[in-house]
């Protein structure tokens, strides 16, 4: 009820509302890989939503209620959600939502790359050397 | 666990490139055409050999087309852009490494044809080479993988058709699965290979057209500049996650192709000497497809395409840039690529059910007649289609995570298969041990990192095969005639 009241208030006054009140939140976030889904709730009277980055640049616009963001470098990234009406007027603007991308684990990456490389090499060698030998048990 | 989280859905009716009616008309038009061709080609299938391995007389052209078409699947058209969107250039390259699976199956195809000139399935080989227990475990792995693949393709059909035209997800899944079930039912392997040749041509021409139009609309330099400014990590060739995913995807591709009856039954259906050339050519035909498709995923952030669901990013970007024409083109490409794989999987998995499940159950009794086998085959195709529809219906997880769940399973089968085809020293106990522990560890790892299951499963199984051959070697004398085993 409180959330509805805040949203209604926001629609009529076009004030900044807390991110969680717009339902603006992170989903399926992978901080080590630098991608996440930004989700929000549908707001009555809003036809188009926009996501702005920390510099205020528009990242995406559309009628959807979620947006997949990827390719972010390690560090804190902030997003803001805007709701626009049929005339393109701003109806509400959320507070900033923060997504912290962590430093990836290079040691683990290279070790598993090594394991994969050795395994693959052994498989290819077994395949190539085996296919050169005559087949056993060939049915006459 | 993130794999069990619901996929983010696009709002119904919002932002679709094609009108709803167009989507329905295209689905019905292509669906009826495939069914008609299935009925037409099905007339050639007079015997069980005709129905299951197309009379063992498939030539180089058809062989290449069916291998390429089956490998160009929802995995390629739908998941390659997802890899690029999530992990950038490195992700796109990691996905493209799957072409090596087909390439290295070429020498295996020749050996399979030599060892089992009258055989039917991969499980049959494992059962005869390593015994009943290994055959049973391998059958479970094959069925689980086959079903996971079937479900992801049905889901991909629903997701993409909904994203492009607003056709409700469940309708898309239902139509794609029903059409494939119907024409596989009528025509068997003849229909599958015949439709594959047309579908591969449509997919390749469609992908080339999409690439040409996209590059004409948006210069690469512009996309590069925008990505460098807004999403710099997507331009990285090497990231820890792509380092891990590269060999995982490569080994997953090896495991998928090396173990799956989809590829074994094609090797057995091709004329002697055709298999190696057909598989090598198909790998080359396939290679550009994930690169072009991956480019679409990479372009999405630079073009401000509102991607609500990463699983639909490739088709959405193409349609976004090319408008209605692009939407139709992508719709047709996706529909053909998914159909060309679902039909193959239905045929190959039903082979397993009638030849291998029945063989284990009825060995002591009177063997079934050819008419009974064909009836069972048709029933199993219907049940598989129905099962895939029911499991796909809730739309309950991300495509890539579901598909890669089977990575540990198929990866663990690679070392025993190679040791069985090319060596004499591995015995049944060693094969069971390698597949069991490889699969178990691979699946456990998947719960922590979905993109590592195949790598770890293969490595564990490979290590066990090497150790077992060293400490408990055996001398295998040769296979019995497969025809006697099944008859």
Coordinates of C-alpha atoms in Angstrom, one line a residue:
Chain A
X1 CA 0.0 0.0 0.0
X2 CA 2.8 2.3 1.0
X3 CA 4.7 1.5 -2.2
X4 CA 1.6 2.2 -4.3
X5 CA 1.1 5.5 -2.5
X6 CA 4.7 6.5 -3.2
X7 CA 4.4 5.6 -6.9
X8 CA 1.1 7.5 -7.2
X9 CA 2.8 10.5 -5.6
X10 CA 5.7 10.2 -7.9
X11 CA 3.5 10.1 -11.0
X12 CA 1.8 13.3 -10.0
X13 CA 4.8 15.2 -8.7
X14 CA 7.7 13.8 -10.9
X15 CA 10.0 13.7 -7.9
X16 CA 12.9 11.3 -7.3
X17 CA 11.7 8.2 -5.6
X18 CA 13.8 5.6 -3.8
X19 CA 15.0 2.9 -6.2
X20 CA 13.3 0.2 -4.2
X21 CA 10.0 1.9 -4.4
X22 CA 10.0 1.8 -8.2
X23 CA 10.9 -1.8 -7.8
X24 CA 14.2 -0.8 -9.4
X25 CA 16.6 -3.6 -8.4
X26 CA 19.3 -5.9 -9.6
X27 CA 18.5 -9.5 -10.7
X28 CA 20.8 -12.3 -11.9
X29 CA 23.8 -10.2 -11.1
X30 CA 27.3 -11.6 -11.8
X31 CA 29.7 -9.1 -10.2
X32 CA 32.8 -11.0 -11.3
X33 CA 31.7 -11.1 -14.9
X34 CA 30.4 -7.6 -15.0
X35 CA 26.8 -8.2 -16.0
X36 CA 23.4 -8.0 -14.4
X37 CA 19.7 -7.6 -15.2
X38 CA 18.1 -4.3 -14.0
X39 CA 14.4 -4.8 -13.2
X40 CA 11.6 -2.6 -12.2
X41 CA 7.8 -2.6 -11.8
X42 CA 5.3 -1.3 -14.3
X43 CA 4.1 2.1 -13.3
X44 CA 0.6 3.4 -14.2
X45 CA 0.6 6.2 -16.8
X46 CA 4.2 5.5 -17.9
X47 CA 4.6 4.4 -21.5
X48 CA 8.4 4.4 -21.8
X49 CA 11.3 3.9 -19.4
X50 CA 14.8 5.1 -19.7
X51 CA 18.0 3.9 -18.0
X52 CA 20.6 6.6 -17.4
X53 CA 24.2 5.9 -16.4
X54 CA 26.1 7.8 -13.7
X55 CA 26.9 10.6 -16.2
X56 CA 23.3 11.0 -17.0
X57 CA 23.7 9.5 -20.5
X58 CA 20.8 7.4 -21.8
X59 CA 21.7 3.7 -22.0
X60 CA 18.4 2.4 -23.3
X61 CA 14.8 3.3 -23.8
X62 CA 11.6 1.3 -24.3
X63 CA 8.4 -0.1 -22.9
X64 CA 10.1 -3.1 -21.2
X65 CA 10.5 -3.5 -17.5
X66 CA 13.9 -5.1 -17.5
X67 CA 17.3 -4.4 -19.1
X68 CA 20.4 -6.6 -19.4
X69 CA 23.6 -4.7 -18.9
X70 CA 27.0 -6.2 -19.5
X71 CA 30.7 -5.4 -20.3
X72 CA 31.2 -3.3 -17.2
X73 CA 34.8 -2.9 -15.8
X74 CA 35.5 -3.6 -12.1
X75 CA 34.3 -0.8 -9.9
X76 CA 31.0 0.8 -8.8
X77 CA 28.4 1.5 -11.5
X78 CA 25.3 3.6 -10.9
X79 CA 22.1 3.6 -12.8
X80 CA 18.9 5.7 -12.6
X81 CA 15.4 4.8 -14.0
X82 CA 13.2 7.4 -15.6
X83 CA 9.5 7.0 -16.4
X84 CA 8.0 9.0 -19.3
X85 CA 4.4 9.5 -20.3
X86 CA 2.7 9.5 -23.7
X87 CA 3.9 13.1 -24.3
X88 CA 7.5 12.2 -23.4
X89 CA 7.3 14.1 -20.2
X90 CA 9.2 12.8 -17.2
X91 CA 6.8 11.2 -14.7
X92 CA 9.3 9.9 -12.2
X93 CA 13.0 9.5 -11.7
X94 CA 14.4 6.8 -9.3
X95 CA 17.2 7.2 -7.0
X96 CA 20.5 5.7 -8.1
X97 CA 21.0 2.0 -8.0
X98 CA 24.6 0.7 -7.5
X99 CA 26.2 -2.4 -9.0
X100 CA 29.7 -3.2 -7.9
X101 CA 31.7 -5.2 -10.3
X102 CA 34.5 -7.1 -8.6
X103 CA 38.0 -7.8 -9.8
X104 CA 38.1 -11.1 -11.7
X105 CA 40.2 -14.0 -10.5
X106 CA 43.0 -14.2 -13.2
X107 CA 44.8 -17.0 -11.3
X108 CA 41.8 -19.3 -11.5
X109 CA 41.2 -18.3 -15.1
X110 CA 44.7 -19.2 -16.3
X111 CA 44.9 -22.4 -14.2
X112 CA 41.6 -23.8 -15.7
X113 CA 42.7 -22.6 -19.1
X114 CA 45.9 -24.8 -18.6
X115 CA 43.9 -27.8 -17.5
X116 CA 41.6 -27.4 -20.5
X117 CA 44.5 -27.0 -22.9
X118 CA 46.3 -30.1 -21.7
X119 CA 43.1 -32.2 -21.7
X120 CA 42.2 -31.1 -25.2
X121 CA 45.7 -31.7 -26.5
X122 CA 45.7 -35.3 -25.1
X123 CA 42.3 -35.9 -26.7
X124 CA 43.5 -34.7 -30.1
X125 CA 46.7 -36.7 -29.9
X126 CA 44.8 -39.9 -29.0
X127 CA 42.3 -39.3 -31.8
X128 CA 44.9 -38.6 -34.5
X129 CA 47.3 -41.3 -33.5
X130 CA 44.5 -43.8 -33.0
X131 CA 42.9 -43.1 -36.4
X132 CA 46.3 -43.8 -38.1
X133 CA 46.5 -47.3 -36.6
X134 CA 44.5 -50.1 -38.3
X135 CA 41.1 -50.8 -36.8
X136 CA 40.8 -53.7 -34.5
X137 CA 37.8 -56.1 -34.6
X138 CA 36.7 -54.9 -38.0
X139 CA 33.6 -56.9 -39.1
X140 CA 34.4 -58.7 -42.3
Chain B
X1 CA 21.2 -21.3 -7.6
X2 CA 21.0 -18.9 -10.5
X3 CA 20.1 -21.6 -13.0
X4 CA 16.7 -22.0 -11.2
X5 CA 15.9 -18.4 -11.3
X6 CA 13.2 -17.5 -13.8
X7 CA 14.3 -15.9 -17.1
X8 CA 13.4 -12.3 -17.5
X9 CA 10.6 -12.1 -19.9
X10 CA 9.8 -9.4 -22.4
X11 CA 6.6 -7.6 -21.9
X12 CA 3.8 -9.2 -24.0
X13 CA 2.9 -7.1 -27.0
X14 CA 5.7 -4.5 -26.4
X15 CA 8.3 -3.5 -28.9
X16 CA 7.9 -6.4 -31.4
X17 CA 9.3 -6.1 -34.9
X18 CA 6.7 -8.2 -36.6
X19 CA 2.9 -8.2 -36.3
X20 CA 1.5 -11.1 -34.4
X21 CA -0.4 -12.4 -37.5
X22 CA 2.8 -12.5 -39.5
X23 CA 4.4 -14.7 -36.9
X24 CA 1.5 -17.1 -37.0
X25 CA 1.4 -17.1 -40.8
X26 CA 5.1 -17.8 -41.1
X27 CA 5.0 -20.6 -38.5
X28 CA 2.1 -22.3 -40.2
X29 CA 3.5 -21.8 -43.8
X30 CA 6.9 -23.3 -43.0
X31 CA 5.4 -25.9 -40.7
X32 CA 3.0 -27.2 -43.4
X33 CA 5.8 -27.2 -46.0
X34 CA 8.1 -29.3 -43.7
X35 CA 5.3 -31.8 -43.0
X36 CA 4.5 -32.1 -46.7
X37 CA 8.1 -32.8 -47.5
X38 CA 8.3 -35.3 -44.7
X39 CA 5.3 -37.2 -46.1
X40 CA 6.9 -37.0 -49.6
X41 CA 10.3 -38.3 -48.5
X42 CA 8.8 -40.8 -46.1
X43 CA 7.6 -42.8 -49.1
X44 CA 11.2 -43.9 -49.8
X45 CA 11.4 -45.5 -46.3
X46 CA 10.4 -49.1 -47.0
X47 CA 12.5 -50.9 -44.3
X48 CA 13.7 -50.2 -40.8
X49 CA 17.2 -49.5 -42.2
X50 CA 15.6 -46.9 -44.5
X51 CA 13.7 -45.3 -41.6
X52 CA 16.6 -45.1 -39.1
X53 CA 19.7 -44.8 -41.3
X54 CA 18.4 -43.7 -44.7
X55 CA 19.4 -46.9 -46.3
X56 CA 23.1 -46.3 -45.4
X57 CA 23.5 -44.6 -48.8
X58 CA 23.8 -40.8 -48.0
X59 CA 26.3 -39.0 -50.3
X60 CA 28.7 -36.2 -49.7
X61 CA 26.3 -33.3 -50.5
X62 CA 23.4 -34.4 -48.4
X63 CA 25.9 -35.7 -45.7
X64 CA 27.6 -32.3 -45.4
X65 CA 24.2 -30.4 -45.5
X66 CA 22.7 -32.6 -42.7
X67 CA 25.7 -32.4 -40.5
X68 CA 26.0 -28.6 -40.9
X69 CA 22.2 -28.0 -40.5
X70 CA 22.1 -30.1 -37.3
X71 CA 25.1 -28.3 -35.8
X72 CA 23.6 -24.9 -36.7
X73 CA 21.0 -25.0 -34.0
X74 CA 19.4 -22.8 -31.4
X75 CA 22.8 -23.1 -29.7
X76 CA 24.4 -21.3 -32.6
X77 CA 21.9 -18.8 -33.6
X78 CA 20.6 -18.0 -30.1
X79 CA 23.5 -18.8 -27.7
X80 CA 26.5 -17.4 -29.7
X81 CA 25.1 -13.8 -29.4
X82 CA 24.4 -14.5 -25.7
X83 CA 28.0 -15.4 -25.1
X84 CA 29.1 -12.2 -27.0
X85 CA 26.7 -10.0 -25.1
X86 CA 27.8 -11.4 -21.7
X87 CA 31.5 -11.9 -22.3
X88 CA 32.4 -9.8 -25.4
X89 CA 34.8 -10.9 -28.1
X90 CA 36.4 -13.6 -25.9
X91 CA 32.9 -15.1 -25.4
X92 CA 32.3 -15.1 -29.2
X93 CA 35.6 -16.9 -29.8
X94 CA 34.9 -19.4 -27.0
X95 CA 31.6 -20.2 -28.6
X96 CA 33.2 -20.6 -32.1
X97 CA 35.5 -23.3 -30.7
X98 CA 32.6 -25.7 -30.9
X99 CA 33.4 -26.2 -34.7
X100 CA 36.3 -28.4 -33.7
X101 CA 33.9 -31.0 -32.4
X102 CA 32.6 -31.6 -36.0
X103 CA 36.1 -31.4 -37.4
X104 CA 37.6 -34.0 -35.1
X105 CA 34.6 -36.3 -35.5
X106 CA 35.7 -36.8 -39.1
X107 CA 38.3 -39.5 -38.4
X108 CA 35.9 -41.0 -35.9
X109 CA 33.2 -41.3 -38.5
X110 CA 35.4 -43.5 -40.6
X111 CA 36.3 -45.8 -37.7
X112 CA 32.6 -46.1 -36.7
X113 CA 31.6 -47.1 -40.2
X114 CA 34.5 -49.7 -40.3
X115 CA 33.7 -51.2 -36.9
X116 CA 29.9 -51.2 -37.2
X117 CA 28.9 -51.4 -40.8
X118 CA 25.5 -52.8 -39.8
X119 CA 25.2 -51.0 -36.5
X120 CA 22.6 -48.5 -35.4
X121 CA 23.6 -46.5 -32.3
X122 CA 26.4 -45.2 -30.2
X123 CA 25.0 -47.0 -27.2
X124 CA 25.1 -50.2 -29.1
X125 CA 28.8 -49.8 -29.6
X126 CA 29.5 -49.0 -26.0
X127 CA 27.4 -51.9 -24.8
X128 CA 29.3 -54.3 -27.1
X129 CA 32.7 -52.9 -26.4
X130 CA 32.5 -52.3 -22.6
X131 CA 29.6 -54.5 -21.5
X132 CA 26.0 -54.0 -20.2
X133 CA 26.8 -51.7 -17.2
X134 CA 28.8 -49.3 -19.3
X135 CA 26.1 -49.4 -22.0
X136 CA 23.5 -48.6 -19.5
X137 CA 25.4 -45.7 -18.0
X138 CA 26.2 -44.4 -21.5
X139 CA 22.5 -44.7 -22.4
X140 CA 21.5 -42.6 -19.4
X141 CA 24.0 -39.9 -20.3
X142 CA 22.8 -39.9 -23.9
X143 CA 19.2 -39.7 -23.0
X144 CA 19.7 -36.9 -20.4
X145 CA 21.8 -34.9 -22.9
X146 CA 19.4 -35.5 -25.7
X147 CA 16.5 -34.4 -23.7
X148 CA 18.3 -31.3 -22.3
X149 CA 19.2 -30.3 -25.9
X150 CA 15.6 -30.9 -27.1
X151 CA 14.2 -28.8 -24.3
X152 CA 16.6 -25.9 -24.8
X153 CA 15.7 -25.8 -28.5
X154 CA 12.0 -25.9 -27.9
X155 CA 12.5 -23.1 -25.3
X156 CA 14.7 -21.1 -27.8
X157 CA 11.9 -21.4 -30.4
X158 CA 9.4 -20.0 -27.9
X159 CA 11.6 -17.2 -26.6
X160 CA 12.8 -16.0 -30.1
X161 CA 9.4 -16.2 -31.8
X162 CA 7.8 -14.3 -28.9
X163 CA 10.5 -11.6 -28.9
X164 CA 10.2 -11.1 -32.7
X165 CA 6.4 -11.2 -33.2
X166 CA 4.7 -11.4 -29.8
X167 CA 3.5 -15.0 -30.5
X168 CA 3.0 -16.2 -27.0
X169 CA 5.9 -18.4 -25.8
X170 CA 3.9 -21.5 -25.3
X171 CA 2.5 -21.3 -28.8
X172 CA 6.0 -21.0 -30.3
X173 CA 7.2 -24.0 -28.3
X174 CA 4.1 -26.0 -29.3
X175 CA 4.2 -25.3 -33.0
X176 CA 8.0 -25.9 -33.4
X177 CA 7.8 -29.2 -31.5
X178 CA 4.6 -30.4 -33.3
X179 CA 5.8 -29.6 -36.8
X180 CA 9.1 -31.5 -36.1
X181 CA 7.3 -34.4 -34.6
X182 CA 4.9 -34.7 -37.5
X183 CA 7.4 -34.7 -40.3
X184 CA 9.9 -37.0 -38.5
X185 CA 7.0 -39.3 -37.8
X186 CA 6.1 -39.6 -41.5
X187 CA 9.5 -39.7 -43.1
X188 CA 12.1 -40.9 -40.5
X189 CA 15.7 -40.3 -41.4
X190 CA 15.0 -39.6 -45.1
X191 CA 12.7 -36.7 -44.1
X192 CA 15.2 -35.5 -41.5
X193 CA 18.2 -35.4 -44.0
X194 CA 16.0 -34.1 -46.8
X195 CA 14.6 -31.2 -44.8
X196 CA 18.0 -30.5 -43.3
X197 CA 19.5 -29.9 -46.7
X198 CA 16.9 -27.2 -47.5
X199 CA 17.0 -25.8 -44.0
X200 CA 20.8 -25.5 -44.0
X201 CA 20.7 -23.6 -47.3
X202 CA 18.0 -21.2 -46.0
X203 CA 20.0 -20.6 -42.7
X204 CA 23.3 -20.0 -44.5
X205 CA 21.8 -17.6 -47.1
X206 CA 19.8 -15.9 -44.3
X207 CA 22.8 -15.4 -42.1
X208 CA 24.9 -14.0 -45.0
X209 CA 22.1 -11.6 -45.9
X210 CA 21.8 -10.5 -42.2
X211 CA 25.5 -9.9 -42.0
X212 CA 25.6 -7.9 -45.2
X213 CA 22.7 -5.7 -44.3
X214 CA 23.9 -5.2 -40.7
X215 CA 27.4 -4.1 -41.9
X216 CA 25.8 -1.7 -44.5
X217 CA 23.6 -0.2 -41.8
X218 CA 26.2 0.3 -39.0
X219 CA 29.9 0.5 -39.7
X220 CA 32.1 -1.7 -37.4
X221 CA 34.2 1.4 -36.5
X222 CA 31.1 3.1 -35.0
X223 CA 30.2 0.0 -33.0
X224 CA 33.8 -0.3 -31.8
X225 CA 33.9 3.3 -30.7
X226 CA 30.6 3.1 -28.8
X227 CA 31.6 -0.1 -27.0
X228 CA 35.0 1.3 -26.1
X229 CA 33.3 4.2 -24.4
X230 CA 30.3 2.5 -22.8
X231 CA 31.1 -1.2 -22.3
X232 CA 34.9 -1.5 -22.6
X233 CA 35.0 -5.1 -21.1
X234 CA 33.1 -6.4 -24.2
X235 CA 36.1 -5.5 -26.4
X236 CA 38.5 -7.7 -24.3
X237 CA 39.8 -10.8 -26.1
X238 CA 40.8 -12.4 -22.8
X239 CA 39.0 -12.3 -19.5
X240 CA 39.2 -14.9 -16.7
X241 CA 35.7 -16.1 -17.5
X242 CA 36.4 -16.5 -21.2
X243 CA 39.7 -18.3 -20.5
X244 CA 37.7 -20.9 -18.5
X245 CA 34.8 -21.0 -21.0
X246 CA 37.1 -21.4 -24.1
X247 CA 38.2 -25.0 -23.4
X248 CA 34.9 -25.8 -21.6
X249 CA 33.0 -24.9 -24.7
X250 CA 35.4 -26.8 -26.9
X251 CA 35.3 -29.9 -24.8
X252 CA 31.5 -29.6 -24.5
X253 CA 31.4 -29.5 -28.4
X254 CA 33.7 -32.6 -28.5
X255 CA 31.5 -34.4 -26.0
X256 CA 28.2 -33.5 -27.7
X257 CA 29.4 -34.7 -31.1
X258 CA 31.6 -37.7 -30.0
X259 CA 28.9 -39.3 -27.8
X260 CA 25.6 -38.3 -29.4
X261 CA 23.7 -40.7 -31.5
X262 CA 22.6 -37.7 -33.7
X263 CA 26.2 -37.9 -35.1
X264 CA 26.8 -41.6 -35.0
X265 CA 23.6 -42.4 -36.9
X266 CA 24.6 -40.0 -39.6
X267 CA 28.1 -41.6 -39.8
X268 CA 26.3 -45.0 -40.2
X269 CA 23.9 -43.5 -42.7
X270 CA 26.6 -42.1 -45.0
X271 CA 28.2 -44.2 -47.8
X272 CA 31.6 -45.7 -47.1
X273 CA 34.3 -43.0 -47.2
X274 CA 31.9 -40.1 -47.2
X275 CA 31.7 -39.5 -43.4
X276 CA 35.2 -37.9 -42.9
X277 CA 34.8 -35.5 -45.8
X278 CA 31.2 -34.6 -44.9
X279 CA 32.0 -33.8 -41.3
X280 CA 35.2 -31.8 -42.1
X281 CA 33.3 -29.7 -44.7
X282 CA 30.3 -29.2 -42.3
X283 CA 32.7 -27.8 -39.7
X284 CA 34.0 -25.2 -42.2
X285 CA 30.4 -24.4 -43.2
X286 CA 29.4 -23.9 -39.6
X287 CA 32.4 -21.8 -38.4
X288 CA 31.2 -18.4 -39.8
X289 CA 27.7 -18.7 -38.4
X290 CA 28.5 -18.2 -34.6
X291 CA 30.9 -15.4 -35.6
X292 CA 28.2 -13.5 -37.5
X293 CA 25.6 -14.4 -34.9
X294 CA 28.0 -13.4 -32.1
X295 CA 28.6 -10.0 -33.8
X296 CA 24.9 -9.3 -33.3
X297 CA 25.2 -9.8 -29.6
X298 CA 28.2 -7.6 -29.5
X299 CA 26.5 -4.8 -31.4
X300 CA 23.4 -4.7 -29.1
X301 CA 24.9 -2.3 -26.5
X302 CA 26.3 0.0 -29.1
X303 CA 23.0 0.2 -30.9
X304 CA 20.9 0.9 -27.8
X305 CA 18.8 -2.2 -28.4
X306 CA 16.6 -2.7 -25.4
X307 CA 17.6 -6.3 -24.4
X308 CA 15.2 -7.5 -21.8
X309 CA 16.1 -11.2 -22.2
X310 CA 19.7 -12.0 -23.2
X311 CA 18.5 -15.3 -24.8
X312 CA 16.8 -13.3 -27.6
X313 CA 19.5 -10.7 -28.2
X314 CA 20.7 -11.9 -31.7
X315 CA 17.4 -12.0 -33.4
X316 CA 16.3 -8.8 -31.7
X317 CA 19.4 -6.9 -32.9
X318 CA 19.0 -8.1 -36.5
X319 CA 15.3 -7.3 -36.5
X320 CA 15.9 -3.9 -34.8
X321 CA 18.4 -2.9 -37.5
X322 CA 16.7 -4.3 -40.5
X323 CA 13.1 -3.6 -39.7
X324 CA 10.2 -5.8 -40.9
X325 CA 12.3 -7.4 -43.7
X326 CA 15.0 -8.3 -41.2
X327 CA 12.4 -9.6 -38.8
X328 CA 11.0 -12.0 -41.4
X329 CA 14.5 -13.1 -42.4
X330 CA 15.5 -13.7 -38.8
X331 CA 12.2 -15.5 -38.0
X332 CA 12.8 -17.9 -40.9
X333 CA 16.4 -18.5 -40.1
X334 CA 15.7 -19.2 -36.4
X335 CA 12.7 -21.4 -37.3
X336 CA 14.8 -23.5 -39.8
X337 CA 17.8 -23.8 -37.5
X338 CA 15.8 -25.0 -34.6
X339 CA 13.7 -27.4 -36.7
X340 CA 16.8 -28.9 -38.4
X341 CA 18.1 -29.9 -34.9
X342 CA 14.9 -30.9 -33.2
X343 CA 14.1 -33.4 -36.0
X344 CA 17.5 -34.9 -35.9
X345 CA 17.3 -35.3 -32.2
X346 CA 13.9 -36.8 -32.2
X347 CA 15.0 -39.4 -34.8
X348 CA 18.3 -40.2 -33.0
X349 CA 16.9 -40.3 -29.5
X350 CA 14.0 -42.6 -30.6
X351 CA 16.7 -44.8 -32.2
X352 CA 18.2 -45.1 -28.7
X353 CA 14.8 -45.9 -27.1
X354 CA 13.9 -48.7 -29.5
X355 CA 17.3 -50.2 -30.1
X356 CA 19.0 -49.8 -26.8
X357 CA 16.3 -49.6 -24.1
X358 CA 14.4 -52.5 -25.8
X359 CA 17.6 -54.5 -26.4
X360 CA 18.4 -54.4 -22.7
X361 CA 14.9 -55.4 -21.8
X362 CA 14.1 -58.1 -24.3
X363 CA 17.3 -59.8 -25.0
X364 CA 16.1 -63.1 -23.6
X365 CA 12.7 -62.9 -25.4
X366 CA 11.7 -63.2 -29.0
X367 CA 13.0 -60.2 -31.0
X368 CA 10.3 -57.7 -32.1
X369 CA 9.3 -57.7 -35.8
X370 CA 10.2 -54.8 -38.1
X371 CA 6.5 -53.6 -38.0
X372 CA 6.6 -53.6 -34.2
X373 CA 9.9 -51.7 -34.2
X374 CA 8.6 -49.0 -36.5
X375 CA 5.4 -48.6 -34.4
X376 CA 7.6 -48.2 -31.3
X377 CA 9.8 -45.7 -33.0
X378 CA 6.8 -43.6 -34.0
X379 CA 5.4 -43.8 -30.4
X380 CA 8.8 -42.8 -28.9
X381 CA 9.0 -39.8 -31.3
X382 CA 5.5 -38.6 -30.1
X383 CA 6.4 -39.2 -26.4
X384 CA 9.7 -37.3 -26.8
X385 CA 8.0 -34.4 -28.4
X386 CA 5.3 -34.3 -25.7
X387 CA 7.9 -34.6 -23.0
X388 CA 9.9 -31.7 -24.5
X389 CA 6.8 -29.6 -24.7
X390 CA 5.7 -30.2 -21.1
X391 CA 9.2 -29.5 -19.7
X392 CA 9.7 -26.4 -21.8
X393 CA 6.2 -25.0 -21.0
X394 CA 7.0 -23.4 -17.6
X395 CA 10.0 -21.4 -19.1
X396 CA 11.9 -22.0 -16.0
X397 CA 15.5 -21.3 -16.6
X398 CA 18.2 -19.8 -18.7
X399 CA 18.9 -21.7 -21.9
X400 CA 22.7 -21.8 -21.7
X401 CA 22.7 -23.0 -18.1
X402 CA 20.3 -25.9 -18.8
X403 CA 22.2 -26.9 -21.9
X404 CA 25.6 -26.8 -20.1
X405 CA 24.2 -28.9 -17.2
X406 CA 24.9 -31.8 -19.5
X407 CA 28.5 -30.7 -20.1
X408 CA 29.9 -32.8 -17.4
X409 CA 28.0 -35.8 -18.6
X410 CA 29.0 -35.7 -22.2
X411 CA 32.6 -34.6 -21.4
X412 CA 33.0 -37.7 -19.2
X413 CA 32.1 -39.9 -22.1
X414 CA 34.9 -38.6 -24.4
X415 CA 37.9 -40.5 -23.0
X416 CA 36.1 -43.9 -22.8
X417 CA 34.7 -43.5 -26.4
X418 CA 38.2 -42.7 -27.8
X419 CA 39.8 -45.5 -25.7
X420 CA 37.0 -47.9 -27.0
X421 CA 37.2 -46.9 -30.7
X422 CA 41.0 -46.7 -31.0
X423 CA 42.4 -48.9 -28.2
X424 CA 42.1 -52.3 -26.7
X425 CA 43.4 -51.7 -23.1
X426 CA 40.4 -50.1 -21.4
X427 CA 37.9 -52.5 -19.9
X428 CA 34.2 -52.1 -18.9
X429 CA 35.0 -51.3 -15.2
X430 CA 37.4 -48.6 -16.2
X431 CA 34.8 -47.1 -18.6
X432 CA 32.0 -47.1 -16.0
X433 CA 34.3 -45.6 -13.3
X434 CA 35.5 -42.8 -15.7
X435 CA 32.0 -41.9 -16.9
X436 CA 30.5 -42.1 -13.4
X437 CA 33.1 -40.0 -11.6
X438 CA 33.6 -37.6 -14.5
X439 CA 29.8 -36.9 -14.7
X440 CA 29.4 -36.6 -10.9
X441 CA 32.2 -34.1 -10.5
X442 CA 31.2 -32.2 -13.7
X443 CA 27.6 -31.8 -12.4
X444 CA 28.8 -30.7 -9.0
X445 CA 31.0 -28.1 -10.6
X446 CA 28.2 -26.9 -12.8
X447 CA 26.2 -25.9 -9.6
X448 CA 29.1 -23.4 -8.8
X449 CA 30.1 -22.3 -12.4
X450 CA 27.8 -23.5 -15.2
X451 CA 30.6 -22.9 -17.7
X452 CA 33.1 -25.3 -16.2
X453 CA 31.2 -28.6 -16.0
X454 CA 32.4 -30.1 -19.3
X455 CA 36.0 -29.1 -18.7
X456 CA 36.2 -30.7 -15.3
X457 CA 34.1 -33.7 -16.2
X458 CA 36.4 -34.5 -19.2
X459 CA 39.6 -33.9 -17.2
X460 CA 38.5 -36.2 -14.4
X461 CA 37.3 -39.0 -16.7
X462 CA 40.5 -38.7 -18.8
X463 CA 42.7 -39.0 -15.8
X464 CA 40.8 -42.1 -14.6
X465 CA 41.0 -43.7 -18.1
X466 CA 44.8 -43.2 -18.2
X467 CA 45.3 -44.6 -14.7
X468 CA 43.0 -47.6 -15.3
X469 CA 44.7 -48.5 -18.6
X470 CA 48.0 -48.3 -16.8
X471 CA 47.2 -50.3 -13.7
X472 CA 44.5 -52.7 -14.9
X473 CA 45.0 -53.1 -18.6
X474 CA 43.0 -55.6 -20.6
X475 CA 43.1 -57.0 -24.2
X476 CA 39.8 -56.6 -26.1
X477 CA 39.4 -59.1 -28.8
X478 CA 36.8 -57.6 -31.1
X479 CA 33.1 -56.7 -31.5
X480 CA 30.4 -59.2 -32.4
X481 CA 28.4 -58.4 -35.5
X482 CA 26.0 -55.6 -34.4
X483 CA 23.2 -57.1 -36.6
X484 CA 23.4 -60.3 -34.5
X485 CA 23.3 -58.3 -31.3
X486 CA 20.1 -56.4 -32.0
X487 CA 18.3 -59.1 -34.0

